[in-house]
Short mmCIF file of C-alpha atoms (C1' of nucleotides) in Angstrom, two decimals:
data_model
loop_
_atom_site.label_atom_id
_atom_site.label_comp_id
_atom_site.label_asym_id
_atom_site.label_seq_id
_atom_site.Cartn_x
_atom_site.Cartn_y
_atom_site.Cartn_z
CA MET A 1 110.27 115.51 56.28
CA GLY A 2 113.70 115.81 56.57
CA ARG A 3 113.11 119.44 55.41
CA GLN A 4 113.73 122.25 58.25
CA ARG A 5 112.12 125.98 58.80
CA GLY A 6 114.42 128.14 56.40
CA GLU A 7 114.64 126.26 53.07
CA GLU A 8 110.87 125.97 51.79
CA GLU A 9 110.28 124.50 48.42
CA PRO A 10 110.61 127.63 46.52
CA ALA A 11 106.32 127.98 45.84
CA ALA A 12 104.62 125.69 43.97
CA ALA A 13 106.07 123.35 41.12
CA GLY A 14 105.39 124.00 37.67
CA THR A 15 104.79 127.42 37.99
CA ARG A 16 107.99 129.94 36.85
CA PRO A 17 109.86 130.49 39.89
CA LEU A 18 109.92 133.91 41.53
CA ARG A 19 112.22 136.70 41.47
CA ARG A 20 114.46 136.46 43.71
CA ASP A 21 113.96 138.87 45.95
CA ALA A 22 109.98 138.13 45.37
CA GLU A 23 110.88 134.76 46.81
CA LEU A 24 113.25 136.22 49.85
CA ASN A 25 110.04 138.11 50.95
CA ARG A 26 107.39 135.11 50.11
CA GLN A 27 109.89 133.37 52.85
CA ARG A 28 109.72 136.40 54.99
CA ILE A 29 105.75 136.57 55.40
CA ILE A 30 105.67 132.73 56.29
CA GLN A 31 108.24 133.73 59.18
CA ALA A 32 105.93 136.80 60.25
CA GLY A 33 102.63 134.95 59.20
CA ARG A 34 104.46 132.69 62.26
CA GLU A 35 104.85 134.36 64.61
CA VAL A 36 102.20 136.71 64.80
CA PHE A 37 98.96 133.80 64.38
CA ALA A 38 101.63 132.10 67.44
CA ALA A 39 101.25 135.14 68.84
CA ARG A 40 98.02 136.74 68.53
CA GLY A 41 96.04 134.47 66.98
CA LEU A 42 94.06 133.14 63.54
CA GLN A 43 92.26 136.61 64.25
CA ALA A 44 95.20 139.21 63.42
CA THR A 45 95.35 140.22 59.89
CA LEU A 46 97.57 140.36 57.48
CA ASN A 47 98.15 143.78 57.14
CA ASP A 48 100.08 143.10 61.04
CA VAL A 49 101.65 139.86 58.90
CA ALA A 50 102.73 142.51 56.72
CA HIS A 51 104.29 144.94 58.96
CA HIS A 52 105.75 142.38 60.91
CA ALA A 53 107.28 141.38 58.62
CA GLY A 54 108.16 144.94 57.20
CA LEU A 55 106.26 145.00 53.73
CA GLY A 56 103.53 146.64 52.61
CA VAL A 57 99.53 144.85 52.07
CA GLY A 58 99.54 144.46 48.82
CA THR A 59 103.16 142.48 48.83
CA VAL A 60 101.76 139.47 50.91
CA TYR A 61 98.02 139.63 49.04
CA ARG A 62 99.95 139.23 45.52
CA LYS A 63 101.72 135.80 47.25
CA PHE A 64 98.38 134.67 49.61
CA PRO A 65 94.82 135.59 48.06
CA ASP A 66 93.57 135.72 52.14
CA LYS A 67 93.97 134.74 55.55
CA GLN A 68 93.16 131.06 55.05
CA ALA A 69 95.73 130.51 53.28
CA LEU A 70 98.22 132.11 54.68
CA ALA A 71 97.56 130.14 57.80
CA GLU A 72 96.79 126.82 55.92
CA ALA A 73 100.91 127.22 54.80
CA ILE A 74 102.05 127.00 58.17
CA PHE A 75 100.27 125.50 60.14
CA THR A 76 100.02 122.13 57.70
CA GLU A 77 103.38 121.83 58.35
CA GLU A 78 103.10 122.54 62.26
CA LEU A 79 100.23 119.83 62.12
CA ASP A 80 102.35 117.67 60.24
CA GLU A 81 104.72 117.73 63.10
CA ILE A 82 102.61 117.02 66.46
CA ALA A 83 101.82 113.99 63.88
CA ALA A 84 104.97 112.73 63.70
CA MET A 85 105.64 112.59 67.14
CA ALA A 86 101.92 111.48 67.53
CA GLN A 87 103.92 107.93 64.50
CA LYS A 88 106.59 108.13 66.79
CA ALA A 89 105.07 107.68 69.99
CA ARG A 90 103.17 104.57 68.28
CA ALA A 91 106.16 103.16 68.72
CA GLU A 92 106.63 102.76 71.92
CA GLY A 93 105.95 99.45 74.12
CA ASP A 94 104.38 100.94 77.16
CA ALA A 95 101.06 102.52 74.93
CA PHE A 96 99.87 104.67 78.30
CA THR A 97 103.75 106.24 78.67
CA ALA A 98 103.43 107.01 75.07
CA LEU A 99 100.13 108.31 75.02
CA ALA A 100 100.78 110.61 78.05
CA GLY A 101 103.99 111.23 76.18
CA PHE A 102 102.68 112.79 73.03
CA LEU A 103 100.10 114.30 74.96
CA GLU A 104 103.00 116.49 76.74
CA GLY A 105 105.03 117.19 73.57
CA ALA A 106 102.09 118.13 71.72
CA LEU A 107 100.02 120.08 73.88
CA GLY A 108 103.80 121.49 74.83
CA ARG A 109 104.08 122.98 71.48
CA ALA A 110 100.33 124.37 71.65
CA ALA A 111 101.08 126.18 74.50
CA HIS A 112 103.43 128.17 72.87
CA ASN A 113 101.03 128.91 69.72
CA ARG A 114 97.72 130.63 70.18
CA GLY A 115 96.61 130.20 66.27
CA LEU A 116 97.43 126.09 65.67
CA ARG A 117 95.26 126.00 69.36
CA GLU A 118 92.57 128.22 67.57
CA LEU A 119 92.89 126.59 64.74
CA MET A 120 92.31 122.33 66.62
CA ARG A 121 89.45 124.54 68.47
CA HIS A 122 87.63 125.79 65.36
CA GLY A 123 87.97 122.34 62.99
CA ALA A 124 90.07 122.75 60.03
CA VAL A 125 87.95 123.39 56.45
CA GLU A 126 87.81 119.98 54.95
CA GLY A 127 89.93 119.13 52.13
CA THR A 128 92.67 120.95 53.35
CA GLY A 129 96.16 119.57 54.13
CA LEU A 130 95.17 120.73 57.93
CA ALA A 131 92.42 118.36 57.60
CA ARG A 132 94.87 115.68 56.63
CA ALA A 133 97.08 115.78 59.44
CA ARG A 134 94.15 116.26 61.61
CA ARG A 135 92.84 113.16 60.65
CA GLU A 136 96.52 111.52 60.81
CA ILE A 137 96.63 112.48 64.38
CA THR A 138 93.61 110.99 65.01
CA SER A 139 94.55 107.93 64.32
CA HIS A 140 97.46 107.79 65.74
CA CYS A 141 95.94 108.95 68.87
CA GLU A 142 92.92 106.02 68.77
CA ALA A 143 95.62 103.66 68.28
CA LEU A 144 97.32 104.52 70.94
CA VAL A 145 93.88 104.31 73.67
CA ALA A 146 92.96 100.96 72.25
CA ARG A 147 96.47 99.27 72.70
CA ALA A 148 97.02 101.14 76.44
CA ARG A 149 93.46 99.25 76.58
CA THR A 150 94.85 96.40 75.59
CA GLN A 151 97.72 97.10 77.53
CA GLY A 152 94.82 96.89 80.56
CA ALA A 153 96.19 100.14 81.51
CA LEU A 154 93.39 102.28 80.95
CA ARG A 155 90.41 103.05 83.66
CA ASP A 156 87.44 101.47 82.94
CA GLY A 157 85.06 103.53 80.25
CA VAL A 158 87.76 105.67 78.88
CA THR A 159 88.01 105.36 75.26
CA GLU A 160 89.05 107.27 72.25
CA ALA A 161 87.13 109.63 72.01
CA ASP A 162 88.40 111.11 75.51
CA ILE A 163 91.43 112.98 73.75
CA ALA A 164 89.58 115.55 71.85
CA PRO A 165 88.11 116.55 75.08
CA ILE A 166 90.75 116.44 76.96
CA ALA A 167 92.95 118.93 74.72
CA ALA A 168 89.92 121.18 74.66
CA MET A 169 90.07 121.62 78.38
CA ILE A 170 93.80 121.59 78.34
CA ASP A 171 93.37 124.09 75.60
CA ALA A 172 91.01 126.34 77.78
CA ILE A 173 94.04 126.16 80.71
CA MET A 174 96.04 127.84 78.01
CA ALA A 175 93.70 130.42 77.11
CA LEU A 176 93.69 131.08 80.81
CA PRO A 177 94.93 135.26 81.03
CA GLY A 178 97.49 135.29 82.84
CA GLU A 179 101.26 135.72 81.60
CA HIS A 180 102.38 133.74 79.18
CA PRO A 181 103.22 131.21 78.34
CA SER A 182 102.63 129.63 81.21
CA GLU A 183 103.10 125.86 82.39
CA LEU A 184 100.24 125.56 84.52
CA TRP A 185 98.34 123.24 81.93
CA ARG A 186 101.02 120.47 83.05
CA ARG A 187 99.60 120.16 86.05
CA TYR A 188 96.01 119.96 84.73
CA LEU A 189 97.19 117.56 82.66
CA ALA A 190 98.54 115.33 85.57
CA ILE A 191 95.33 115.42 87.15
CA ILE A 192 93.44 114.22 84.22
CA LEU A 193 96.04 111.73 83.19
CA ASP A 194 95.47 110.23 86.49
CA GLY A 195 92.00 110.08 86.55
CA LEU A 196 92.44 108.20 83.04
CA ARG A 197 94.89 105.41 84.72
CA ALA A 198 93.63 101.86 85.33
CA GLN A 199 95.28 102.50 89.01
CA PRO A 200 95.97 106.22 89.50
CA ARG A 201 99.78 106.86 90.58
CA GLN A 202 99.47 109.90 92.67
CA THR A 203 102.83 111.00 91.63
CA PRO A 204 103.67 114.18 93.09
CA LEU A 205 101.21 117.55 91.42
CA PRO A 206 103.49 120.02 88.76
CA GLY A 207 103.19 123.32 89.64
CA PRO A 208 102.14 125.74 91.86
CA GLY A 209 99.93 124.35 94.76
CA SER A 210 102.43 123.89 97.81
CA VAL A 211 100.29 123.03 100.44
CA GLY A 212 101.50 124.25 104.03
CA MET B 1 66.25 135.49 97.97
CA GLY B 2 62.94 134.41 98.32
CA ARG B 3 61.71 136.50 95.36
CA GLN B 4 60.81 134.23 92.79
CA ARG B 5 60.76 135.18 88.77
CA GLY B 6 58.34 136.83 87.06
CA GLU B 7 57.74 139.14 89.90
CA GLU B 8 60.60 141.31 89.99
CA GLU B 9 61.08 144.33 92.03
CA PRO B 10 59.73 147.30 89.62
CA ALA B 11 63.03 149.64 89.01
CA ALA B 12 64.55 151.27 91.09
CA ALA B 13 63.41 152.61 94.26
CA GLY B 14 62.94 156.20 94.32
CA THR B 15 62.00 156.81 90.81
CA ARG B 16 58.49 157.74 89.83
CA PRO B 17 57.42 154.26 89.10
CA LEU B 18 57.13 153.21 85.67
CA ARG B 19 54.32 153.49 83.49
CA ARG B 20 51.87 150.20 83.81
CA ASP B 21 52.85 149.17 79.88
CA ALA B 22 56.01 150.40 80.46
CA GLU B 23 57.19 148.05 83.98
CA LEU B 24 55.27 144.73 81.41
CA ASN B 25 57.77 146.00 78.39
CA ARG B 26 60.63 146.01 81.17
CA GLN B 27 60.06 142.57 82.33
CA ARG B 28 59.95 141.21 78.24
CA ILE B 29 63.54 142.62 77.60
CA ILE B 30 64.29 141.36 80.68
CA GLN B 31 62.88 137.84 79.73
CA ALA B 32 64.09 137.95 76.55
CA GLY B 33 67.27 138.79 77.42
CA ARG B 34 67.96 135.72 80.04
CA GLU B 35 66.70 133.88 76.83
CA VAL B 36 68.74 135.60 74.25
CA PHE B 37 72.16 135.63 76.31
CA ALA B 38 71.09 132.46 77.37
CA ALA B 39 70.77 130.57 73.59
CA ARG B 40 73.71 132.87 72.18
CA GLY B 41 75.77 134.32 74.61
CA LEU B 42 77.01 137.75 75.11
CA GLN B 43 77.64 138.87 71.88
CA ALA B 44 74.12 138.80 70.91
CA THR B 45 72.65 142.26 70.17
CA LEU B 46 70.32 144.66 72.21
CA ASN B 47 68.60 144.78 69.02
CA ASP B 48 68.16 140.72 69.37
CA VAL B 49 67.17 140.72 72.95
CA ALA B 50 64.72 143.83 71.24
CA HIS B 51 63.76 141.48 68.61
CA HIS B 52 63.02 138.75 70.40
CA ALA B 53 61.23 140.03 72.70
CA GLY B 54 58.61 141.79 70.31
CA LEU B 55 59.83 145.15 71.23
CA GLY B 56 61.19 148.17 69.33
CA VAL B 57 65.64 148.78 69.84
CA GLY B 58 64.26 151.90 71.33
CA THR B 59 62.54 150.39 74.00
CA VAL B 60 65.54 148.65 75.11
CA TYR B 61 67.51 150.99 74.77
CA ARG B 62 64.78 153.03 76.61
CA LYS B 63 65.84 151.25 79.57
CA PHE B 64 69.15 150.12 79.61
CA PRO B 65 71.90 152.10 78.21
CA ASP B 66 73.34 149.43 76.52
CA LYS B 67 74.23 146.30 76.32
CA GLN B 68 76.21 145.78 79.69
CA ALA B 69 73.66 147.51 81.57
CA LEU B 70 71.32 144.84 80.28
CA ALA B 71 73.19 141.75 81.00
CA GLU B 72 74.73 142.89 84.48
CA ALA B 73 70.78 142.84 85.67
CA ILE B 74 70.56 139.66 84.63
CA PHE B 75 73.43 138.06 85.29
CA THR B 76 73.96 139.50 88.85
CA GLU B 77 70.45 137.77 89.88
CA GLU B 78 71.97 134.66 88.19
CA LEU B 79 75.49 134.90 89.67
CA ASP B 80 73.82 135.52 93.65
CA GLU B 81 71.91 132.12 92.56
CA ILE B 82 75.34 130.59 92.57
CA ALA B 83 76.83 131.93 95.68
CA ALA B 84 73.78 131.14 97.88
CA MET B 85 73.94 127.65 96.02
CA ALA B 86 77.73 127.95 97.53
CA GLN B 87 77.24 128.89 100.68
CA LYS B 88 74.59 126.16 101.29
CA ALA B 89 77.80 123.45 100.57
CA ARG B 90 79.17 125.11 103.01
CA ALA B 91 76.68 124.01 105.68
CA GLU B 92 77.09 119.78 104.85
CA GLY B 93 79.34 117.68 106.80
CA ASP B 94 82.03 116.41 104.59
CA ALA B 95 83.12 119.11 102.82
CA PHE B 96 84.80 117.22 99.96
CA THR B 97 81.66 116.13 99.17
CA ALA B 98 79.61 119.67 99.48
CA LEU B 99 82.16 120.91 96.59
CA ALA B 100 81.57 118.46 94.59
CA GLY B 101 77.91 118.80 94.53
CA PHE B 102 78.48 122.19 94.57
CA LEU B 103 80.65 122.17 91.84
CA GLU B 104 78.20 119.39 90.06
CA GLY B 105 75.16 121.77 91.19
CA ALA B 106 77.05 125.78 89.33
CA LEU B 107 78.38 123.87 86.55
CA GLY B 108 75.21 122.41 85.25
CA ARG B 109 73.14 125.93 85.63
CA ALA B 110 76.28 127.71 83.24
CA ALA B 111 75.97 124.33 81.53
CA HIS B 112 72.75 126.04 80.10
CA ASN B 113 73.47 129.11 79.96
CA ARG B 114 76.45 130.72 77.63
CA GLY B 115 76.09 134.03 78.11
CA LEU B 116 76.97 133.08 82.19
CA ARG B 117 79.87 130.96 80.91
CA GLU B 118 81.40 133.70 78.69
CA LEU B 119 80.70 136.22 81.43
CA MET B 120 82.53 133.77 83.81
CA ARG B 121 85.41 132.82 81.63
CA HIS B 122 86.54 136.71 80.19
CA GLY B 123 85.57 137.85 84.08
CA ALA B 124 83.28 140.43 85.18
CA VAL B 125 84.31 144.58 85.20
CA GLU B 126 85.04 145.80 88.81
CA GLY B 127 82.62 147.76 90.94
CA THR B 128 79.97 146.28 90.42
CA GLY B 129 77.52 143.73 91.80
CA LEU B 130 78.98 140.74 89.02
CA ALA B 131 82.56 141.35 90.73
CA ARG B 132 80.52 140.72 94.36
CA ALA B 133 78.57 137.97 93.50
CA ARG B 134 81.86 136.97 91.93
CA ARG B 135 83.78 137.83 94.89
CA GLU B 136 81.29 135.57 97.20
CA ILE B 137 81.42 132.69 94.73
CA THR B 138 85.08 132.64 95.13
CA SER B 139 85.70 132.87 98.71
CA HIS B 140 82.97 130.24 99.91
CA CYS B 141 84.76 127.90 97.20
CA GLU B 142 87.89 128.85 99.25
CA ALA B 143 86.46 127.93 102.88
CA LEU B 144 85.39 124.42 101.26
CA VAL B 145 88.58 123.91 99.63
CA ALA B 146 90.07 124.72 103.26
CA ARG B 147 88.37 122.96 104.90
CA ALA B 148 88.27 119.51 103.17
CA ARG B 149 92.33 120.08 103.40
CA THR B 150 92.09 120.30 106.98
CA GLN B 151 89.94 116.55 106.65
CA GLY B 152 92.27 115.29 104.78
CA ALA B 153 89.54 114.30 101.36
CA LEU B 154 92.03 116.61 99.49
CA ARG B 155 95.48 115.34 97.39
CA ASP B 156 98.72 116.00 98.06
CA GLY B 157 98.90 120.32 96.80
CA VAL B 158 95.87 120.82 96.07
CA THR B 159 94.68 124.52 96.81
CA GLU B 160 91.25 127.01 96.74
CA ALA B 161 93.48 128.08 93.64
CA ASP B 162 92.69 125.14 91.19
CA ILE B 163 88.76 125.89 91.53
CA ALA B 164 88.72 128.57 88.68
CA PRO B 165 91.08 126.55 86.57
CA ILE B 166 89.03 123.10 86.50
CA ALA B 167 85.39 125.64 86.04
CA ALA B 168 87.55 127.10 83.13
CA MET B 169 87.95 123.18 81.57
CA ILE B 170 84.75 122.14 82.28
CA ASP B 171 83.50 125.28 80.47
CA ALA B 172 85.30 123.86 77.48
CA ILE B 173 83.96 121.39 77.48
CA MET B 174 80.56 122.96 77.19
CA ALA B 175 81.72 125.15 73.99
CA LEU B 176 82.88 122.08 72.14
CA PRO B 177 80.55 122.17 69.04
CA GLY B 178 78.29 119.31 68.68
CA GLU B 179 74.41 119.13 70.04
CA HIS B 180 73.81 121.38 73.01
CA PRO B 181 72.63 120.78 76.07
CA SER B 182 75.49 117.95 76.38
CA GLU B 183 76.13 116.48 79.36
CA LEU B 184 79.77 115.47 79.12
CA TRP B 185 81.19 117.28 81.02
CA ARG B 186 79.62 115.60 83.76
CA ARG B 187 82.26 112.27 83.08
CA TYR B 188 85.20 114.86 82.56
CA LEU B 189 84.40 117.08 85.76
CA ALA B 190 84.07 112.95 87.46
CA ILE B 191 87.89 112.16 86.39
CA ILE B 192 89.12 115.75 87.92
CA LEU B 193 86.84 115.30 90.83
CA ASP B 194 88.78 111.98 91.77
CA GLY B 195 92.17 113.36 90.82
CA LEU B 196 91.27 115.91 93.19
CA ARG B 197 90.76 113.18 96.02
CA ALA B 198 93.04 111.74 98.75
CA GLN B 199 92.43 108.71 97.89
CA PRO B 200 90.95 108.20 94.27
CA ARG B 201 87.21 106.56 94.51
CA GLN B 202 87.09 104.61 90.87
CA THR B 203 83.23 104.95 90.63
CA PRO B 204 82.36 104.82 87.20
CA LEU B 205 82.77 107.33 84.75
CA PRO B 206 79.54 108.84 83.70
CA GLY B 207 78.26 109.63 80.30
CA PRO B 208 79.65 107.62 76.99
CA GLY B 209 82.78 105.31 76.55
CA SER B 210 81.68 101.72 77.23
CA VAL B 211 83.97 99.72 76.29
CA GLY B 212 83.90 96.43 74.21
"C1'" DC C 1 118.69 149.72 28.75
"C1'" DG C 2 114.26 147.81 28.14
"C1'" DT C 3 110.70 145.76 30.03
"C1'" DA C 4 108.48 142.43 33.17
"C1'" DA C 5 107.83 141.83 37.74
"C1'" DC C 6 107.59 143.08 41.79
"C1'" DT C 7 106.07 146.58 45.89
"C1'" DG C 8 104.30 149.92 48.66
"C1'" DG C 9 99.95 152.11 51.45
"C1'" DA C 10 96.52 154.41 50.83
"C1'" DT C 11 92.14 153.63 50.19
"C1'" DA C 12 87.23 151.78 48.41
"C1'" DC C 13 84.37 148.67 50.26
"C1'" DA C 14 82.19 145.56 52.98
"C1'" DT C 15 80.35 144.23 57.58
"C1'" DC C 16 78.45 144.88 62.01
"C1'" DA C 17 77.08 146.23 66.58
"C1'" DT C 18 75.70 150.74 68.73
"C1'" DA C 19 73.13 154.65 69.80
"C1'" DT C 20 69.44 158.50 68.64
"C1'" DC C 21 65.73 160.34 67.37
"C1'" DC C 22 61.13 161.95 65.95
"C1'" DG C 23 56.78 161.29 64.15
"C1'" DC C 24 53.33 158.51 66.16
"C1'" DT C 25 51.13 155.27 69.42
"C1'" DT C 26 48.89 154.33 74.32
"C1'" DC C 27 47.95 155.29 79.04
"C1'" DA C 28 46.77 157.63 83.19
"C1'" DT C 29 44.77 161.12 85.20
"C1'" DG C 30 41.23 165.03 86.04
"C1'" DC D 1 36.85 161.99 76.82
"C1'" DA D 2 39.92 165.27 76.44
"C1'" DT D 3 45.07 166.28 76.74
"C1'" DG D 4 49.39 166.24 78.16
"C1'" DA D 5 53.23 163.29 79.28
"C1'" DA D 6 54.99 158.67 78.74
"C1'" DG D 7 56.23 155.54 75.84
"C1'" DC D 8 57.50 152.88 71.71
"C1'" DG D 9 58.84 151.63 67.14
"C1'" DG D 10 62.66 151.51 64.04
"C1'" DA D 11 64.89 153.99 59.82
"C1'" DT D 12 69.04 155.53 59.71
"C1'" DA D 13 73.35 157.95 61.69
"C1'" DT D 14 78.17 156.11 63.39
"C1'" DG D 15 81.57 154.29 64.22
"C1'" DA D 16 84.62 150.59 63.65
"C1'" DT D 17 86.78 147.03 61.79
"C1'" DG D 18 88.80 143.72 58.92
"C1'" DT D 19 89.13 142.79 54.30
"C1'" DA D 20 91.16 143.00 49.29
"C1'" DT D 21 92.54 146.41 45.05
"C1'" DC D 22 94.25 149.58 41.96
"C1'" DC D 23 98.24 151.50 39.81
"C1'" DA D 24 102.42 154.93 39.79
"C1'" DG D 25 106.39 153.93 41.06
"C1'" DT D 26 110.45 150.68 41.52
"C1'" DT D 27 113.12 146.56 41.18
"C1'" DA D 28 115.90 142.34 39.21
"C1'" DC D 29 117.58 140.64 34.95
"C1'" DG D 30 118.50 139.04 30.22
#
DNA sequence: CGTAACTGGATACATCATATCCGCTTCATG
DNA sequence: CATGAAGCGGATATGATGTATCCAGTTACG
């Protein structure tokens, strides 16, 4: 929670610590994985990651049995941070504002991370830290939606089950071809959020669309 | 246009007509392709199509040099039908209603056709009938949006450039895991269309979401 | 030093879609 | 019906791509 990037815990506890150079390489691999997966998605190869880290493939496979393992290490942390955002949102007074803010924040993070988006799309394997973090986020969202409803902020018929599909829609915008990272998704999120409100506020749309 | 499925034109003109059994097989292949691509997407193999048609692979490759060619034959027709829907929509008086109706119709068609959706997502190769039909649809949509705007039906800032992203979003809903075909997309299309209106009409949302 | 730990990356392996080839079958025509 | 052209089937060659291993050589560290 308070831990910063770059000072990861040195491998698992109970294991003999890695040789210093090996531990350094481990960090390099994780960092490279972050960058590569963010830019090229989960279909990137461990060979790609190794090359990006300036290491040999063998070194990577020594530390992580397969791609799944590396991705799990990387994205569990990522998802935990998002879960923390969701939890923070629950503290805010106005639930709808909190929900909207959370969505903007979490999706903004996803906007720059193709791997993360793919992970959310295809669902995490049960029993991993990924799945746990995912459930956490979901439950925070549910609470947020429930509270927004009791506060009368939601359009009739809107439920917590709407959040995931909305995220999927925004994800589709992010996956659109074109120069990245684009901020176009904010425009459509705004439209959708307006559509979720009990009384739609016609705040001007963000992004391109200046009419003549 | 007036032609029905099942009475396709017998191959290209200027070519010697196929032997009767060969022509029949051609039809079988196209029909199988329609079904297979619709159900499993464009990543389906020509081998798959052949098997589904009850024919050998060689027969398929004899008639269509590669998957691209078969897909083109199949989906050009599909897209032309959608283009016709768009053209018909332009005749309606109320442009917004026409636009909404067209989107519902076209997307409804896509809902049952994974291959078609993939094709729209990844863009058609320039110079093909696909690309031509696509441009046609786009231009009809642009006209529809323009007219809706002059009729004062559109929220400030909404433009013709919004249509494609919206289609992409709805596509994302359709691609969501779960039993198919689902009608969930209608719900989100409704939300988005409301968000496009000058004065949002709070018609009850379709689909699941009955609040307690 | 001596040795256990670690590294590099060529390469074996596996998977998978694509496309071809050619002996056999079927049609169509005189 | 005979016969040759047209068509068929599907085993298989080809090629691309990702995954994972192996081991000779290098490096850290007591």
